[in-house]
């Protein structure tokens, strides 16, 4: 029986929207929730969450092995169930030890999620459809996060029991997402040329894949760049630019709304070009944005400063639009089919480690020199862009080209026939 692509796409995106809505309910309140139910200081709550997140990194390589051995879907659904079960126990937490015991499973599930979801997408769609699905996912997830935040606000407006509605709502979202994705049956992957590739050797096979490791290392500066909006920019805007705190929320809205509205049409254009070029251009625009922020430090307060902040944020958003979905599709296609789980688990470390270190590293750089931080980030993302371009010829052809060059004439001809018809 042939799977209906539209049905698979609908179930997948519905699962992502439900997931994002549940996450949007809880994420803004994660520290405040435990502070409320345990009366622990926020600094101690933050330290416990950070410790669990660092320990949770061990699930990354384990997830890679499990994906290759069982399936991406099994790891993905298992992670949803694990996190839902942990969230259901949140209401009984009343001390630091119990808090650590329940946030650790969530951290393990969170860390195993990225390689699992990227592998799963690679299994259910191919070629340009992969880029388009990832673009749609980014767009709808942003919308879902926003809806979740509104639901959380409504729940908390009732009374203090709203905290419990929030965590149980997030748990329900994980369970429903898991149920939706578990109903999707990926097709049997095509056999690679030359026969089936052996999975023996484990992560040694990843270590021998130099182009993929190069792509992973080049992503580290870009991962730090992504953290700027939530970590460095709020401090910079308020402390260095002496702008009102309300501006931070507006800038965040500009970014999230921009991604939600523009990601799909932008990706429809990008699938005509090499993925490496789009990724490099995105990193380059990040660099341009950071240079603009650095220059703003020399401006006095006024209309020019506010306009410059919005222009730099718009450039940052443009960089995300070019880089985000395209980079995910590039990496998923560059990973060999038989060891995709392990490869994507290693790649995910280029996100997980910067995310864990960004609060410490970026705030330290801000303290030393705000202008220096922006210029260092600009130089690093420029280097990343150049590195991806140099690596282009060493990556698999199918990873670089969403549509193989030899297929483009036929594709153009087919499109012309359809237009005439």
Coordinates of C-alpha atoms in Angstrom, one line a residue:
X1 CA 0.0 0.0 0.0
X2 CA 1.5 3.3 -1.0
X3 CA 1.7 6.0 1.6
X4 CA 0.0 9.3 0.7
X5 CA 2.6 12.1 0.9
X6 CA -0.1 14.7 1.9
X7 CA -1.3 12.5 4.8
X8 CA 2.3 12.0 6.1
X9 CA 3.0 15.8 5.7
X10 CA -0.2 16.7 7.6
X11 CA 0.4 14.3 10.5
X12 CA 4.0 15.4 10.8
X13 CA 3.2 19.1 10.8
X14 CA 0.3 18.6 13.2
X15 CA 2.6 16.8 15.6
X16 CA 5.2 19.6 15.3
X17 CA 2.5 22.3 16.0
X18 CA 1.2 20.4 19.1
X19 CA 4.8 19.9 20.3
X20 CA 5.7 23.6 19.8
X21 CA 2.5 24.7 21.5
X22 CA 3.2 22.6 24.6
X23 CA 6.8 23.8 24.7
X24 CA 5.7 27.4 24.3
X25 CA 3.5 27.0 27.3
X26 CA 6.3 25.8 29.5
X27 CA 9.7 27.1 28.3
X28 CA 9.2 30.8 29.3
X29 CA 8.2 29.6 32.8
X30 CA 10.6 26.7 33.4
X31 CA 12.7 28.5 36.1
X32 CA 9.8 30.3 37.6
X33 CA 7.8 27.1 38.0
X34 CA 10.4 25.4 40.2
X35 CA 11.0 28.6 42.1
X36 CA 7.3 28.8 42.8
X37 CA 6.8 25.2 43.9
X38 CA 10.1 24.7 45.8
X39 CA 10.8 28.2 47.1
X40 CA 14.4 27.6 46.0
X41 CA 16.4 30.7 44.9
X42 CA 16.3 31.3 41.2
X43 CA 20.1 30.9 41.1
X44 CA 19.9 27.5 42.6
X45 CA 17.1 26.5 40.3
X46 CA 19.2 27.6 37.3
X47 CA 22.2 25.7 38.5
X48 CA 20.1 22.5 38.8
X49 CA 18.6 22.9 35.3
X50 CA 22.1 23.6 33.9
X51 CA 23.6 20.5 35.6
X52 CA 20.8 18.3 34.2
X53 CA 21.3 19.8 30.7
X54 CA 25.1 19.1 30.8
X55 CA 24.6 15.5 32.0
X56 CA 21.8 15.2 29.4
X57 CA 24.5 15.6 26.7
X58 CA 25.4 11.9 27.2
X59 CA 22.1 10.9 25.5
X60 CA 23.3 12.5 22.3
X61 CA 25.7 9.7 21.2
X62 CA 23.5 7.0 22.7
X63 CA 20.6 8.4 20.6
X64 CA 22.7 8.1 17.5
X65 CA 23.3 4.4 18.1
X66 CA 19.6 3.7 18.9
X67 CA 18.4 5.6 15.8
X68 CA 20.7 3.4 13.6
X69 CA 19.8 0.2 15.4
X70 CA 16.0 0.6 15.8
X71 CA 14.7 3.7 14.0
X72 CA 14.4 7.5 14.2
X73 CA 10.7 7.1 14.9
X74 CA 11.3 4.8 17.9
X75 CA 13.8 7.2 19.5
X76 CA 11.6 10.2 18.7
X77 CA 8.4 8.7 20.2
X78 CA 10.4 7.3 23.2
X79 CA 11.7 10.7 23.9
X80 CA 8.2 12.2 23.9
X81 CA 6.9 9.5 26.3
X82 CA 9.9 10.0 28.6
X83 CA 9.4 13.8 28.8
X84 CA 5.7 13.5 29.2
X85 CA 6.1 11.1 32.1
X86 CA 8.6 13.4 33.8
X87 CA 6.3 16.4 33.3
X88 CA 3.4 14.5 35.0
X89 CA 5.6 14.2 38.1
X90 CA 6.4 17.9 38.2
X91 CA 3.5 18.7 40.6
X92 CA 4.9 16.5 43.3
X93 CA 8.3 18.2 43.4
X94 CA 9.0 20.1 46.6
X95 CA 12.8 20.1 47.0
X96 CA 16.1 20.4 45.0
X97 CA 16.8 16.7 44.9
X98 CA 13.4 15.8 43.5
X99 CA 13.7 18.7 41.0
X100 CA 16.9 17.3 39.6
X101 CA 15.4 13.8 39.4
X102 CA 12.5 15.1 37.2
X103 CA 14.4 17.5 35.0
X104 CA 17.1 15.0 34.1
X105 CA 14.8 12.8 32.1
X106 CA 13.5 15.9 30.3
X107 CA 17.1 16.9 29.5
X108 CA 17.8 13.4 28.2
X109 CA 14.7 13.6 25.9
X110 CA 15.5 17.1 24.8
X111 CA 19.1 16.2 23.8
X112 CA 18.0 13.1 21.9
X113 CA 15.3 15.0 20.0
X114 CA 17.3 16.9 17.3
X115 CA 19.2 13.9 15.7
X116 CA 16.0 11.9 15.9
X117 CA 13.8 14.4 14.3
X118 CA 16.3 15.2 11.6
X119 CA 16.7 11.5 10.8
X120 CA 13.0 11.1 10.7
X121 CA 12.5 13.9 8.3
X122 CA 15.2 12.4 6.1
X123 CA 13.3 9.1 6.1
X124 CA 9.9 10.5 5.1
X125 CA 10.8 13.1 2.4
X126 CA 13.5 13.5 -0.2
X127 CA 15.1 16.2 -2.4
X128 CA 13.5 19.6 -2.5
X129 CA 10.5 18.3 -0.5
X130 CA 12.8 18.0 2.5
X131 CA 13.8 21.6 2.3
X132 CA 10.2 22.7 2.0
X133 CA 9.0 20.5 4.9
X134 CA 11.8 21.8 7.2
X135 CA 10.8 25.4 6.2
X136 CA 7.2 24.7 7.0
X137 CA 8.2 23.2 10.2
X138 CA 10.2 26.2 11.3
X139 CA 7.4 28.5 10.3
X140 CA 4.6 26.6 12.2
X141 CA 6.8 25.9 15.2
X142 CA 7.3 29.6 15.7
X143 CA 3.6 30.1 15.5
X144 CA 3.0 27.2 17.9
X145 CA 5.5 28.6 20.4
X146 CA 3.6 31.9 20.3
X147 CA 0.3 30.2 20.9
X148 CA 1.7 28.2 23.7
X149 CA 2.9 31.4 25.4
X150 CA -0.6 32.9 25.1
X151 CA -2.2 29.8 26.6
X152 CA 0.3 29.9 29.5
X153 CA -0.5 33.5 30.2
X154 CA -4.2 32.7 30.2
X155 CA -3.7 29.8 32.6
X156 CA -1.6 31.9 35.0
X157 CA -4.2 34.6 34.9
X158 CA -6.7 32.3 36.6
X159 CA -4.8 31.6 39.9
X160 CA -1.6 30.0 41.1
X161 CA -2.9 26.5 40.0
X162 CA -2.2 27.8 36.5
X163 CA 1.4 26.6 36.9
X164 CA 0.1 23.0 37.2
X165 CA -2.1 23.4 34.1
X166 CA 0.9 24.6 32.2
X167 CA 3.1 21.5 33.0
X168 CA 0.3 19.0 32.5
X169 CA -0.6 20.8 29.2
X170 CA 3.0 20.4 28.1
X171 CA 2.9 16.7 29.0
X172 CA -0.3 16.2 27.0
X173 CA 1.3 18.0 24.0
X174 CA 4.2 15.6 24.1
X175 CA 1.9 12.5 24.3
X176 CA -0.3 13.7 21.4
X177 CA 2.8 14.6 19.3
X178 CA 4.2 11.1 19.9
X179 CA 1.0 9.5 19.0
X180 CA 0.8 11.4 15.7
X181 CA 4.4 10.7 14.7
X182 CA 4.1 7.1 15.7
X183 CA 1.3 6.7 13.1
X184 CA 3.7 7.7 10.3
X185 CA 5.4 4.7 8.6
X186 CA 8.5 5.8 6.7
X187 CA 9.1 3.9 3.4
X188 CA 11.9 1.5 2.9
X189 CA 15.0 3.6 2.0
X190 CA 16.7 3.1 -1.3
X191 CA 19.7 0.9 -1.3
X192 CA 23.0 2.9 -1.7
X193 CA 25.1 2.4 -4.8
X194 CA 27.3 -0.6 -4.4
X195 CA 25.1 -2.4 -1.9
X196 CA 24.2 -2.0 1.7
X197 CA 26.7 -0.1 3.9
X198 CA 27.8 -1.9 7.1
X199 CA 27.0 -0.3 10.4
X200 CA 30.0 -1.9 12.1
X201 CA 32.6 0.4 13.4
X202 CA 30.1 2.7 15.1
X203 CA 31.3 6.3 15.6
X204 CA 34.7 5.4 13.9
X205 CA 32.8 5.7 10.6
X206 CA 31.8 9.2 11.5
X207 CA 35.4 10.0 12.5
X208 CA 36.6 8.9 9.1
X209 CA 34.0 11.1 7.3
X210 CA 36.2 14.3 7.2
X211 CA 33.8 16.4 5.0
X212 CA 31.0 15.8 7.5
X213 CA 33.2 16.6 10.5
X214 CA 34.2 19.8 8.7
X215 CA 30.6 20.7 8.3
X216 CA 30.0 20.0 12.0
X217 CA 33.0 22.2 13.1
X218 CA 32.0 25.0 10.8
X219 CA 28.5 25.1 12.4
X220 CA 29.9 26.0 15.9
X221 CA 30.4 29.7 15.2
X222 CA 26.9 29.8 13.6
X223 CA 25.4 28.1 16.6
X224 CA 26.8 30.8 18.9
X225 CA 25.4 33.4 16.5
X226 CA 21.9 31.9 16.9
X227 CA 22.2 32.4 20.7
X228 CA 22.8 36.1 20.4
X229 CA 19.1 37.0 20.2
X230 CA 18.3 35.4 23.6
X231 CA 21.5 35.8 25.5
X232 CA 23.6 38.8 24.3
X233 CA 21.2 41.2 22.6
X234 CA 18.9 41.9 25.6
X235 CA 21.9 42.9 27.8
X236 CA 23.6 44.9 25.0
X237 CA 20.4 46.8 24.1
X238 CA 19.7 47.8 27.7
X239 CA 23.2 48.3 29.1
X240 CA 25.3 49.4 26.2
X241 CA 22.8 51.2 24.1
X242 CA 20.7 52.5 27.0
X243 CA 17.5 51.6 25.1
X244 CA 14.2 50.8 26.9
X245 CA 13.6 47.2 28.1
X246 CA 10.4 47.1 26.1
X247 CA 12.5 47.2 22.9
X248 CA 13.9 43.7 23.6
X249 CA 10.4 42.1 23.4
X250 CA 9.7 44.0 20.2
X251 CA 12.9 42.8 18.6
X252 CA 12.2 39.2 19.6
X253 CA 8.7 39.6 18.0
X254 CA 10.3 40.9 14.8
X255 CA 12.5 37.9 14.5
X256 CA 9.9 35.2 15.4
X257 CA 7.1 36.7 13.2
X258 CA 9.6 37.2 10.4
X259 CA 10.6 33.5 10.5
X260 CA 6.9 32.4 10.8
X261 CA 5.8 34.5 7.8
X262 CA 8.8 34.4 5.4
X263 CA 10.5 31.0 5.9
X264 CA 8.3 29.1 3.4
X265 CA 8.4 31.6 0.5
X266 CA 12.2 32.1 1.0
X267 CA 12.8 28.3 0.9
X268 CA 10.8 27.9 -2.2
X269 CA 13.3 30.2 -3.9
X270 CA 16.3 28.6 -2.2
X271 CA 15.6 25.1 -3.5
X272 CA 16.7 26.3 -7.0
X273 CA 20.3 26.9 -5.7
X274 CA 23.0 24.9 -4.0
X275 CA 22.4 24.4 -0.3
X276 CA 26.0 25.3 0.5
X277 CA 25.6 28.7 -1.1
X278 CA 22.5 29.5 0.9
X279 CA 24.1 28.4 4.1
X280 CA 27.2 30.4 3.4
X281 CA 25.1 33.5 2.5
X282 CA 23.1 33.1 5.7
X283 CA 26.3 33.0 7.8
X284 CA 27.6 36.1 5.9
X285 CA 24.4 38.0 6.7
X286 CA 24.8 37.1 10.3
X287 CA 28.2 38.7 10.1
X288 CA 26.8 41.8 8.6
X289 CA 24.2 42.0 11.3
X290 CA 26.9 41.8 14.0
X291 CA 29.0 44.5 12.4
X292 CA 25.9 46.7 12.4
X293 CA 25.4 46.1 16.1
X294 CA 29.0 46.9 16.8
X295 CA 28.7 50.2 15.0
X296 CA 25.5 51.1 16.9
X297 CA 27.6 51.3 20.1
X298 CA 29.1 54.5 18.9
X299 CA 25.7 56.2 18.2
X300 CA 23.9 58.3 20.7
X301 CA 20.3 57.5 21.7
X302 CA 17.7 58.7 19.2
X303 CA 15.8 57.7 16.1
X304 CA 19.0 56.7 14.2
X305 CA 19.9 54.2 17.0
X306 CA 16.5 52.7 17.1
X307 CA 16.3 52.4 13.3
X308 CA 19.8 50.8 13.3
X309 CA 18.8 48.2 16.0
X310 CA 15.7 47.2 13.9
X311 CA 17.8 47.0 10.7
X312 CA 20.4 44.8 12.4
X313 CA 17.7 42.6 13.8
X314 CA 16.1 42.3 10.4
X315 CA 19.4 41.3 8.9
X316 CA 19.8 38.7 11.6
X317 CA 16.4 37.3 10.8
X318 CA 17.3 37.2 7.1
X319 CA 20.4 35.2 8.0
X320 CA 18.2 32.7 9.8
X321 CA 15.8 32.5 6.9
X322 CA 18.7 31.6 4.6
X323 CA 20.6 29.3 6.9
X324 CA 18.1 27.5 9.2
X325 CA 16.0 25.0 7.1
X326 CA 18.6 24.8 4.4
X327 CA 21.4 23.8 6.8
X328 CA 19.2 21.1 8.3
X329 CA 18.5 19.6 4.8
X330 CA 22.2 19.8 3.8
X331 CA 23.4 18.0 6.9
X332 CA 20.6 15.3 6.8
X333 CA 21.5 14.5 3.1
X334 CA 25.3 14.6 3.8
X335 CA 24.9 11.9 6.4
X336 CA 25.2 8.4 5.0
X337 CA 21.9 6.5 5.1
X338 CA 23.1 3.5 7.2
X339 CA 24.8 5.6 10.0
X340 CA 22.6 8.7 9.7
X341 CA 21.7 8.6 13.4
X342 CA 25.3 8.6 14.6
X343 CA 26.3 11.3 12.1
X344 CA 23.5 13.6 13.1
X345 CA 24.1 12.9 16.8
X346 CA 27.7 14.2 16.3
X347 CA 26.5 17.2 14.3
X348 CA 24.0 18.0 17.1
X349 CA 26.9 18.5 19.4
X350 CA 27.9 21.6 17.4
X351 CA 24.6 23.0 18.6
X352 CA 24.3 21.5 22.1
X353 CA 27.8 22.6 23.3
X354 CA 27.4 26.3 22.1
X355 CA 23.9 26.4 23.6
X356 CA 25.3 25.2 26.9
X357 CA 28.3 27.6 26.8
X358 CA 26.7 30.7 25.3
X359 CA 25.4 32.3 28.5
X360 CA 28.9 32.2 30.1
X361 CA 31.0 32.9 26.9
X362 CA 28.8 35.7 25.5
X363 CA 28.3 37.5 28.8
X364 CA 32.1 37.3 29.5
X365 CA 32.8 38.8 26.1
X366 CA 30.3 41.5 26.7
X367 CA 32.0 42.4 30.0
X368 CA 35.4 42.7 28.3
X369 CA 34.3 44.6 25.2
X370 CA 30.8 44.8 23.7
X371 CA 32.2 46.0 20.4
X372 CA 34.9 43.3 20.5
X373 CA 32.2 40.6 21.0
X374 CA 30.3 41.6 17.9
X375 CA 33.4 41.9 15.8
X376 CA 34.6 38.5 17.0
X377 CA 31.2 36.9 16.1
X378 CA 31.3 38.6 12.7
X379 CA 34.8 37.2 12.0
X380 CA 33.8 33.7 13.1
X381 CA 30.6 33.6 11.1
X382 CA 32.5 34.9 8.0
X383 CA 35.0 32.2 8.5
X384 CA 32.2 29.6 8.7
X385 CA 30.7 30.9 5.5
X386 CA 34.0 30.7 3.6
X387 CA 34.7 27.2 5.1
X388 CA 31.4 25.9 3.8
X389 CA 32.1 27.2 0.3
X390 CA 35.5 25.5 0.3
X391 CA 34.0 22.3 1.5
X392 CA 31.3 22.2 -1.2
X393 CA 33.1 20.0 -3.7
X394 CA 33.9 17.4 -1.0
X395 CA 30.3 16.9 0.1
X396 CA 27.9 14.4 -1.6
X397 CA 26.4 15.9 -4.7
X398 CA 22.8 15.1 -3.5
X399 CA 23.5 17.1 -0.4
X400 CA 24.7 20.2 -2.2
X401 CA 22.0 20.2 -4.9
X402 CA 18.3 20.0 -3.8
X403 CA 17.6 19.2 -7.5
X404 CA 20.4 17.4 -9.4
X405 CA 21.7 19.7 -12.2
X406 CA 21.0 17.0 -14.8
X407 CA 17.4 17.0 -13.7
X408 CA 16.9 20.8 -14.0
X409 CA 16.2 20.9 -17.8
X410 CA 13.6 18.1 -17.5
X411 CA 12.0 19.9 -14.5
X412 CA 11.9 23.2 -16.4
X413 CA 10.3 21.5 -19.4
X414 CA 7.7 19.8 -17.2
X415 CA 6.8 23.1 -15.6
X416 CA 6.4 24.7 -19.0
X417 CA 4.1 21.9 -20.1
X418 CA 2.0 22.3 -17.0
X419 CA 1.8 26.1 -17.5
X420 CA 0.6 25.6 -21.1
X421 CA -1.9 23.0 -20.1

